[in-house]
Amino acid sequence: MTFKAAYVRQTLDHQVIAPSVFGFAALTLAPFVLKEKRKAIKAFALISLTGMLFLAIPANMPMKGIPPLLIYPAMLFSNIYDCAVRLPQCLSILLSKSSNAADFQQRLAKIKESNHLPALDGSVDLLPANINAVIANNYNYRPRPVIQSYLAYKQSLLETNKNYWANEKSATYVVLQPMTDTYGFYPALHDGPSWPELLSRYQPHWCQPTALILKKRSVPGSFKLIPMKTIQAKLAEPIKLEASNKTVFAKIDLKQTALGSLQKLFFRIYPPTLTVKLNDGKSESYAAPTDNLRAGFILSPFFLQPEEMKALYSTAIDRPQANNVVEINLSERNNDLPWPILSDQYTIELFSLEINN
Amino acid sequence: MTQASDRTDTLKQAPCKRSSWLFWLILCAIVLCTLVRTLPWIPRVIPVSEDDSWDLVLNLLAKRGALSGVDYIFTFGPLGFIYNKTYFPDTYNLKLLLQGVFCAVTTAVMVFQSRRLISSWPLSIFWIFCLVALYGFFGDVFFLAIPVLLVNQHFLLDDVQQHLRPSPEAILLISLLALSALVKFTFFVAAAWVIAFITLDELVKKRPPVRLALFSAVFLAGWLLSGQPLGNLPTYISTSLAVASGHSEAMTWSKAGWQIPILATIFTAGLVLINFGYLSLKKNGKTFPIAVLAESGLFF
């Protein structure tokens, strides 16, 4: 639990979890060891504690301007410093004189300013993830169950979100911000299976560079996935797609090796890289978790920005062809450990997505 | 075994040497200082917009009494809003109160344990001072300190064979553990793991599983008091499991030089586990692997 919490997303903010929990555990054992009579045991315990405080902690939480051996002592000093700094604030809160409420309103105003959105009179959901914009705009937030799209990375979670749109309680408005996130997913993989629902049940209401806002149709439309082609493909080999202005929905079945699955269970693996070549010659590379690929997503046209998402609502004839995907290539990122994590062969099922409104 | 019983006697005698009023005075002073040091008096804004978003939304959902696993699926449970140091007007006071309870009780247990283990007060205070430097540092250690202290309490301090009733420290820690399981699903897994091995230890020693009963009662009471219907519990667990099982591919991120922090941690954590294993062997004899498994689950 602690190991994976620290090292799956190995940022400075996360990797500190492991040595702080383990360091705490090492320190809790110190008084037990003090009672030991055997010097060898005491020496071993001292080595383990020193290693944790002066090796693992500095290795995981480097602090600018502080030598590694002084990092834990600096944390000890911060006990006193933090008490001194926080005491006035603590007293002001207890005496109801804190500026927290005013600071919070200022914070929301800043978020609102950086996410230019209109007033909306019904319930609102937002894709992919920056929900603080909903709070800052004081919208009536009514989220899909998995509230941020990057977290819907298992087929069951993607299905739960997909099924939500048919629910009469689903939000009246859906704010679609640019489909980017910290993890670099292929844009259409954010809630991939939900897109046919969004295209058939909602329609564009407002579009600016900050967001496309969809409004629920009074009479929901329907959609069909018409099978086009099944391709047996090999990892890292480019696959050309037929030139077409259709909306192409893909389901890609790419399996992990046994070692890859074990590595995922005990440590971490990187998602495959999906590289797409567009009709206008541009090439884009993104992370593509295997479950998201399997659950299905709009492969073509490529969309990222609000205008490009709005274009999905145009008829095939009216839509610009520049973003049509003409070639794809799935490959494995360099693994942390010396073995492949993905099977060499995979299957792509292509469907034509037809919306009937 | 002679060594083990000698050790238990020493631990029992230690508190008697302290004058009562001084103990309570020191306990109150330490708890107050730790509350000032640790609680979110100065709220923190998470710099990453996505993370700031879920943090704020957990507070909004708590205010609305939303149902975990049904209205929203996330890695946090019904008390998830108390995990971070964010300010949200409608939940801030409750967050301060609940974090305050967690912090005060956990710190009090550290003082109680030091009373049994360390005969000199300055040394006791220095030990707690060293612990608090890590304890107040990050949300996860604030909550995971509870199972760490509980494993030590159960396997290294308490005499389960002799006493049917858990010690006051164990009762406090088990209650906090059950409440922490409502904060984040990772803590639920950690709590379930530790309680499973403590229960196994009780059963091996032919004792009824009173600690499991206490944990279950507090967990269910906390679940109901936080406005969650009992029928939603299986859904919460199954959806949270789906979230927990997928993150080691989809959320993977690292930078150059990732190996050094991990290897340094694995190496030193291994030494700490060996150290714990030895102490546990000495106290528990042949049942020590149960204790090591309980501790190692927290590490993994």
mmCIF file of N, CA, C and O in Angstrom, chain A residues 281-351:
data_model
loop_
_atom_site.group_PDB
_atom_site.id
_atom_site.type_symbol
_atom_site.label_atom_id
_atom_site.label_comp_id
_atom_site.label_asym_id
_atom_site.label_seq_id
_atom_site.Cartn_x
_atom_site.Cartn_y
_atom_site.Cartn_z
ATOM 1 N N GLY A 281 -0.685 15.737 -42.046
ATOM 2 C CA GLY A 281 0.731 15.405 -41.921
ATOM 3 C C GLY A 281 1.268 15.470 -40.503
ATOM 4 O O GLY A 281 2.374 14.997 -40.225
ATOM 5 N N LYS A 282 0.474 16.041 -39.584
ATOM 6 C CA LYS A 282 0.952 16.128 -38.192
ATOM 7 C C LYS A 282 0.966 14.758 -37.539
ATOM 8 O O LYS A 282 0.187 13.875 -37.909
ATOM 9 N N SER A 283 1.827 14.612 -36.552
ATOM 10 C CA SER A 283 1.885 13.350 -35.810
ATOM 11 C C SER A 283 1.781 13.664 -34.317
ATOM 12 O O SER A 283 2.383 14.624 -33.837
ATOM 13 N N GLU A 284 1.000 12.863 -33.586
ATOM 14 C CA GLU A 284 0.791 13.109 -32.148
ATOM 15 C C GLU A 284 0.997 11.799 -31.388
ATOM 16 O O GLU A 284 0.528 10.753 -31.828
ATOM 17 N N SER A 285 1.668 11.869 -30.228
ATOM 18 C CA SER A 285 1.888 10.664 -29.407
ATOM 19 C C SER A 285 1.326 10.865 -28.009
ATOM 20 O O SER A 285 1.544 11.912 -27.397
ATOM 21 N N TYR A 286 0.639 9.844 -27.515
ATOM 22 C CA TYR A 286 -0.008 9.932 -26.203
ATOM 23 C C TYR A 286 0.060 8.592 -25.465
ATOM 24 O O TYR A 286 0.273 7.546 -26.078
ATOM 25 N N ALA A 287 -0.199 8.659 -24.163
ATOM 26 C CA ALA A 287 -0.318 7.432 -23.366
ATOM 27 C C ALA A 287 -1.697 6.814 -23.623
ATOM 28 O O ALA A 287 -2.676 7.544 -23.806
ATOM 29 N N ALA A 288 -1.740 5.474 -23.625
ATOM 30 C CA ALA A 288 -3.004 4.798 -23.926
ATOM 31 C C ALA A 288 -3.130 3.542 -23.053
ATOM 32 O O ALA A 288 -2.728 2.453 -23.464
ATOM 33 N N PRO A 289 -3.687 3.685 -21.834
ATOM 34 C CA PRO A 289 -3.823 2.515 -20.944
ATOM 35 C C PRO A 289 -4.624 1.390 -21.620
ATOM 36 O O PRO A 289 -5.596 1.660 -22.338
ATOM 37 N N THR A 290 -4.212 0.167 -21.377
ATOM 38 C CA THR A 290 -4.775 -0.970 -22.126
ATOM 39 C C THR A 290 -6.278 -1.142 -21.894
ATOM 40 O O THR A 290 -7.004 -1.497 -22.817
ATOM 41 N N ASP A 291 -6.753 -0.900 -20.679
ATOM 42 C CA ASP A 291 -8.187 -1.059 -20.427
ATOM 43 C C ASP A 291 -9.000 -0.003 -21.192
ATOM 44 O O ASP A 291 -10.097 -0.294 -21.667
ATOM 45 N N ASN A 292 -8.463 1.209 -21.254
ATOM 46 C CA ASN A 292 -9.161 2.264 -22.006
ATOM 47 C C ASN A 292 -9.220 1.917 -23.494
ATOM 48 O O ASN A 292 -10.236 2.155 -24.155
ATOM 49 N N LEU A 293 -8.132 1.344 -24.017
ATOM 50 C CA LEU A 293 -8.117 0.943 -25.431
ATOM 51 C C LEU A 293 -9.168 -0.135 -25.680
ATOM 52 O O LEU A 293 -9.892 -0.109 -26.671
ATOM 53 N N ARG A 294 -9.260 -1.067 -24.758
ATOM 54 C CA ARG A 294 -10.170 -2.212 -24.911
ATOM 55 C C ARG A 294 -11.634 -1.762 -24.823
ATOM 56 O O ARG A 294 -12.493 -2.285 -25.527
ATOM 57 N N ALA A 295 -11.911 -0.782 -23.964
ATOM 58 C CA ALA A 295 -13.298 -0.341 -23.758
ATOM 59 C C ALA A 295 -13.841 0.436 -24.955
ATOM 60 O O ALA A 295 -15.045 0.514 -25.145
ATOM 61 N N GLY A 296 -12.955 1.025 -25.751
ATOM 62 C CA GLY A 296 -13.393 1.717 -26.966
ATOM 63 C C GLY A 296 -13.308 3.231 -26.872
ATOM 64 O O GLY A 296 -13.490 3.801 -25.787
ATOM 65 N N PHE A 297 -13.051 3.852 -28.020
ATOM 66 C CA PHE A 297 -12.888 5.307 -28.062
ATOM 67 C C PHE A 297 -12.967 5.776 -29.513
ATOM 68 O O PHE A 297 -12.857 4.973 -30.440
ATOM 69 N N ILE A 298 -13.156 7.087 -29.683
ATOM 70 C CA ILE A 298 -13.185 7.640 -31.041
ATOM 71 C C ILE A 298 -11.736 7.798 -31.506
ATOM 72 O O ILE A 298 -10.993 8.624 -30.964
ATOM 73 N N LEU A 299 -11.369 6.996 -32.466
ATOM 74 C CA LEU A 299 -9.986 7.035 -32.953
ATOM 75 C C LEU A 299 -9.799 8.184 -33.948
ATOM 76 O O LEU A 299 -8.771 8.853 -33.964
ATOM 77 N N SER A 300 -10.821 8.365 -34.800
ATOM 78 C CA SER A 300 -10.724 9.407 -35.822
ATOM 79 C C SER A 300 -12.089 10.092 -35.960
ATOM 80 O O SER A 300 -13.114 9.405 -35.904
ATOM 81 N N PRO A 301 -12.144 11.414 -36.096
ATOM 82 C CA PRO A 301 -11.034 12.352 -36.170
ATOM 83 C C PRO A 301 -10.388 12.589 -34.802
ATOM 84 O O PRO A 301 -11.019 12.358 -33.763
ATOM 85 N N PHE A 302 -9.153 13.075 -34.861
ATOM 86 C CA PHE A 302 -8.451 13.457 -33.639
ATOM 87 C C PHE A 302 -9.083 14.746 -33.114
ATOM 88 O O PHE A 302 -9.390 15.653 -33.883
ATOM 89 N N PHE A 303 -9.310 14.814 -31.812
ATOM 90 C CA PHE A 303 -9.822 16.071 -31.226
ATOM 91 C C PHE A 303 -9.165 16.316 -29.889
ATOM 92 O O PHE A 303 -8.841 15.386 -29.159
ATOM 93 N N LEU A 304 -8.941 17.577 -29.631
ATOM 94 C CA LEU A 304 -8.311 17.980 -28.378
ATOM 95 C C LEU A 304 -8.952 19.271 -27.859
ATOM 96 O O LEU A 304 -9.321 19.367 -26.695
ATOM 97 N N GLN A 305 -9.101 20.238 -28.761
ATOM 98 C CA GLN A 305 -9.603 21.558 -28.389
ATOM 99 C C GLN A 305 -11.130 21.631 -28.576
ATOM 100 O O GLN A 305 -11.702 20.854 -29.348
ATOM 101 N N PRO A 306 -11.780 22.587 -27.904
ATOM 102 C CA PRO A 306 -13.244 22.709 -27.992
ATOM 103 C C PRO A 306 -13.771 22.771 -29.428
ATOM 104 O O PRO A 306 -14.769 22.115 -29.746
ATOM 105 N N GLU A 307 -13.102 23.537 -30.300
ATOM 106 C CA GLU A 307 -13.574 23.644 -31.691
ATOM 107 C C GLU A 307 -13.561 22.273 -32.374
ATOM 108 O O GLU A 307 -14.445 21.948 -33.171
ATOM 109 N N GLU A 308 -12.520 21.495 -32.073
ATOM 110 C CA GLU A 308 -12.399 20.165 -32.685
ATOM 111 C C GLU A 308 -13.483 19.222 -32.153
ATOM 112 O O GLU A 308 -13.988 18.366 -32.875
ATOM 113 N N MET A 309 -13.850 19.413 -30.909
ATOM 114 C CA MET A 309 -14.931 18.580 -30.343
ATOM 115 C C MET A 309 -16.270 18.988 -30.942
ATOM 116 O O MET A 309 -17.112 18.150 -31.233
ATOM 117 N N LYS A 310 -16.427 20.289 -31.156
ATOM 118 C CA LYS A 310 -17.672 20.775 -31.748
ATOM 119 C C LYS A 310 -17.837 20.190 -33.149
ATOM 120 O O LYS A 310 -18.966 19.877 -33.580
ATOM 121 N N ALA A 311 -16.711 20.042 -33.858
ATOM 122 C CA ALA A 311 -16.764 19.520 -35.231
ATOM 123 C C ALA A 311 -17.324 18.090 -35.284
ATOM 124 O O ALA A 311 -17.860 17.664 -36.308
ATOM 125 N N LEU A 312 -17.228 17.364 -34.166
ATOM 126 C CA LEU A 312 -17.773 15.996 -34.134
ATOM 127 C C LEU A 312 -19.291 16.016 -34.348
ATOM 128 O O LEU A 312 -19.883 15.012 -34.748
ATOM 129 N N TYR A 313 -19.920 17.149 -34.033
ATOM 130 C CA TYR A 313 -21.374 17.257 -34.176
ATOM 131 C C TYR A 313 -21.795 17.639 -35.601
ATOM 132 O O TYR A 313 -22.966 17.654 -35.913
ATOM 133 N N SER A 314 -20.807 17.959 -36.449
ATOM 134 C CA SER A 314 -21.138 18.283 -37.844
ATOM 135 C C SER A 314 -21.343 16.993 -38.617
ATOM 136 O O SER A 314 -20.902 15.921 -38.196
ATOM 137 N N THR A 315 -21.983 17.115 -39.766
ATOM 138 C CA THR A 315 -22.107 15.917 -40.615
ATOM 139 C C THR A 315 -20.742 15.633 -41.250
ATOM 140 O O THR A 315 -19.884 16.518 -41.340
ATOM 141 N N ALA A 316 -20.573 14.407 -41.664
ATOM 142 C CA ALA A 316 -19.285 13.988 -42.226
ATOM 143 C C ALA A 316 -18.862 14.886 -43.395
ATOM 144 O O ALA A 316 -17.681 15.174 -43.582
ATOM 145 N N ILE A 317 -19.862 15.358 -44.168
ATOM 146 C CA ILE A 317 -19.530 16.173 -45.356
ATOM 147 C C ILE A 317 -18.990 17.546 -44.927
ATOM 148 O O ILE A 317 -18.056 18.075 -45.512
ATOM 149 N N ASP A 318 -19.608 18.107 -43.879
ATOM 150 C CA ASP A 318 -19.232 19.464 -43.458
ATOM 151 C C ASP A 318 -17.918 19.511 -42.669
ATOM 152 O O ASP A 318 -17.341 20.570 -42.490
ATOM 153 N N ARG A 319 -17.498 18.365 -42.178
ATOM 154 C CA ARG A 319 -16.381 18.384 -41.228
ATOM 155 C C ARG A 319 -15.039 18.537 -41.938
ATOM 156 O O ARG A 319 -14.799 17.867 -42.949
ATOM 157 N N PRO A 320 -14.123 19.386 -41.394
ATOM 158 C CA PRO A 320 -12.794 19.477 -42.010
ATOM 159 C C PRO A 320 -12.062 18.135 -41.895
ATOM 160 O O PRO A 320 -12.264 17.390 -40.930
ATOM 161 N N GLN A 321 -11.237 17.847 -42.913
ATOM 162 C CA GLN A 321 -10.607 16.517 -42.947
ATOM 163 C C GLN A 321 -9.207 16.506 -42.339
ATOM 164 O O GLN A 321 -8.573 15.449 -42.247
ATOM 165 N N ALA A 322 -8.725 17.696 -41.965
ATOM 166 C CA ALA A 322 -7.330 17.790 -41.499
ATOM 167 C C ALA A 322 -7.033 16.859 -40.325
ATOM 168 O O ALA A 322 -5.937 16.306 -40.213
ATOM 169 N N ASN A 323 -8.022 16.659 -39.433
ATOM 170 C CA ASN A 323 -7.771 15.873 -38.221
ATOM 171 C C ASN A 323 -8.079 14.383 -38.386
ATOM 172 O O ASN A 323 -8.028 13.634 -37.400
ATOM 173 N N ASN A 324 -8.434 13.962 -39.585
ATOM 174 C CA ASN A 324 -8.690 12.535 -39.767
ATOM 175 C C ASN A 324 -7.404 11.735 -39.549
ATOM 176 O O ASN A 324 -6.336 12.118 -40.030
ATOM 177 N N VAL A 325 -7.542 10.648 -38.816
ATOM 178 C CA VAL A 325 -6.355 9.823 -38.529
ATOM 179 C C VAL A 325 -6.113 8.890 -39.709
ATOM 180 O O VAL A 325 -7.014 8.166 -40.126
ATOM 181 N N VAL A 326 -4.893 8.922 -40.247
ATOM 182 C CA VAL A 326 -4.603 8.086 -41.424
ATOM 183 C C VAL A 326 -3.668 6.927 -41.088
ATOM 184 O O VAL A 326 -3.531 5.981 -41.860
ATOM 185 N N GLU A 327 -3.030 7.034 -39.940
ATOM 186 C CA GLU A 327 -2.099 5.941 -39.567
ATOM 187 C C GLU A 327 -1.987 5.891 -38.049
ATOM 188 O O GLU A 327 -1.966 6.939 -37.391
ATOM 189 N N ILE A 328 -1.913 4.692 -37.507
ATOM 190 C CA ILE A 328 -1.682 4.580 -36.053
ATOM 191 C C ILE A 328 -0.527 3.615 -35.782
ATOM 192 O O ILE A 328 -0.217 2.726 -36.600
ATOM 193 N N ASN A 329 0.080 3.815 -34.645
ATOM 194 C CA ASN A 329 1.192 2.949 -34.250
ATOM 195 C C ASN A 329 1.153 2.800 -32.726
ATOM 196 O O ASN A 329 1.226 3.783 -31.998
ATOM 197 N N LEU A 330 0.985 1.574 -32.271
ATOM 198 C CA LEU A 330 1.001 1.317 -30.820
ATOM 199 C C LEU A 330 2.351 0.732 -30.449
ATOM 200 O O LEU A 330 2.817 -0.225 -31.083
ATOM 201 N N SER A 331 2.988 1.291 -29.457
ATOM 202 C CA SER A 331 4.300 0.768 -29.070
ATOM 203 C C SER A 331 4.452 0.772 -27.558
ATOM 204 O O SER A 331 3.684 1.433 -26.846
ATOM 205 N N GLU A 332 5.464 0.035 -27.111
ATOM 206 C CA GLU A 332 5.700 -0.065 -25.665
ATOM 207 C C GLU A 332 6.740 0.970 -25.255
ATOM 208 O O GLU A 332 7.759 1.119 -25.929
ATOM 209 N N ARG A 333 6.469 1.678 -24.150
ATOM 210 C CA ARG A 333 7.492 2.585 -23.630
ATOM 211 C C ARG A 333 8.569 1.753 -22.963
ATOM 212 O O ARG A 333 8.319 0.622 -22.544
ATOM 213 N N ASN A 334 9.772 2.305 -22.827
ATOM 214 C CA ASN A 334 10.832 1.556 -22.148
ATOM 215 C C ASN A 334 10.371 1.144 -20.762
ATOM 216 O O ASN A 334 9.974 1.990 -19.967
ATOM 217 N N ASN A 335 10.432 -0.142 -20.506
ATOM 218 C CA ASN A 335 10.007 -0.627 -19.194
ATOM 219 C C ASN A 335 11.076 -0.319 -18.148
ATOM 220 O O ASN A 335 12.255 -0.231 -18.463
ATOM 221 N N ASP A 336 10.648 -0.182 -16.885
ATOM 222 C CA ASP A 336 11.608 0.021 -15.798
ATOM 223 C C ASP A 336 12.476 -1.208 -15.588
ATOM 224 O O ASP A 336 13.601 -1.118 -15.121
ATOM 225 N N LEU A 337 11.917 -2.380 -15.900
ATOM 226 C CA LEU A 337 12.640 -3.633 -15.652
ATOM 227 C C LEU A 337 12.910 -4.329 -16.992
ATOM 228 O O LEU A 337 12.213 -4.066 -17.983
ATOM 229 N N PRO A 338 13.900 -5.223 -17.025
ATOM 230 C CA PRO A 338 14.388 -5.705 -18.331
ATOM 231 C C PRO A 338 13.548 -6.818 -18.962
ATOM 232 O O PRO A 338 14.061 -7.893 -19.247
ATOM 233 N N TRP A 339 12.275 -6.629 -19.151
ATOM 234 C CA TRP A 339 11.462 -7.581 -19.894
ATOM 235 C C TRP A 339 10.282 -6.829 -20.524
ATOM 236 O O TRP A 339 9.903 -5.753 -20.047
ATOM 237 N N PRO A 340 9.692 -7.394 -21.574
ATOM 238 C CA PRO A 340 8.551 -6.710 -22.203
ATOM 239 C C PRO A 340 7.304 -6.860 -21.331
ATOM 240 O O PRO A 340 7.114 -7.878 -20.665
ATOM 241 N N ILE A 341 6.464 -5.857 -21.344
ATOM 242 C CA ILE A 341 5.230 -5.931 -20.542
ATOM 243 C C ILE A 341 3.992 -6.113 -21.420
ATOM 244 O O ILE A 341 2.910 -6.369 -20.908
ATOM 245 N N LEU A 342 4.156 -5.971 -22.717
ATOM 246 C CA LEU A 342 3.006 -6.110 -23.615
ATOM 247 C C LEU A 342 3.229 -7.249 -24.605
ATOM 248 O O LEU A 342 4.360 -7.475 -25.063
ATOM 249 N N SER A 343 2.124 -7.941 -24.951
ATOM 250 C CA SER A 343 2.221 -8.993 -25.983
ATOM 251 C C SER A 343 2.543 -8.328 -27.317
ATOM 252 O O SER A 343 2.198 -7.162 -27.547
ATOM 253 N N ASP A 344 3.144 -9.104 -28.170
ATOM 254 C CA ASP A 344 3.596 -8.570 -29.455
ATOM 255 C C ASP A 344 2.420 -8.337 -30.415
ATOM 256 O O ASP A 344 2.448 -7.443 -31.246
ATOM 257 N N GLN A 345 1.388 -9.188 -30.302
ATOM 258 C CA GLN A 345 0.252 -9.132 -31.239
ATOM 259 C C GLN A 345 -0.963 -8.494 -30.544
ATOM 260 O O GLN A 345 -1.152 -8.672 -29.352
ATOM 261 N N TYR A 346 -1.743 -7.786 -31.320
ATOM 262 C CA TYR A 346 -2.990 -7.250 -30.774
ATOM 263 C C TYR A 346 -4.037 -7.134 -31.876
ATOM 264 O O TYR A 346 -3.716 -7.253 -33.063
ATOM 265 N N THR A 347 -5.275 -6.894 -31.457
ATOM 266 C CA THR A 347 -6.387 -6.832 -32.420
ATOM 267 C C THR A 347 -7.063 -5.468 -32.357
ATOM 268 O O THR A 347 -7.307 -4.951 -31.262
ATOM 269 N N ILE A 348 -7.344 -4.929 -33.530
ATOM 270 C CA ILE A 348 -8.091 -3.655 -33.588
ATOM 271 C C ILE A 348 -9.431 -3.922 -34.262
ATOM 272 O O ILE A 348 -9.480 -4.465 -35.362
ATOM 273 N N GLU A 349 -10.501 -3.516 -33.596
ATOM 274 C CA GLU A 349 -11.830 -3.563 -34.227
ATOM 275 C C GLU A 349 -12.228 -2.125 -34.537
ATOM 276 O O GLU A 349 -12.216 -1.277 -33.641
ATOM 277 N N LEU A 350 -12.559 -1.869 -35.793
ATOM 278 C CA LEU A 350 -12.967 -0.517 -36.188
ATOM 279 C C LEU A 350 -14.466 -0.493 -36.480
ATOM 280 O O LEU A 350 -14.994 -1.426 -37.102
ATOM 281 N N PHE A 351 -15.107 0.563 -36.027
ATOM 282 C CA PHE A 351 -16.550 0.729 -36.242
ATOM 283 C C PHE A 351 -16.794 2.131 -36.807
ATOM 284 O O PHE A 351 -16.065 3.071 -36.474
#
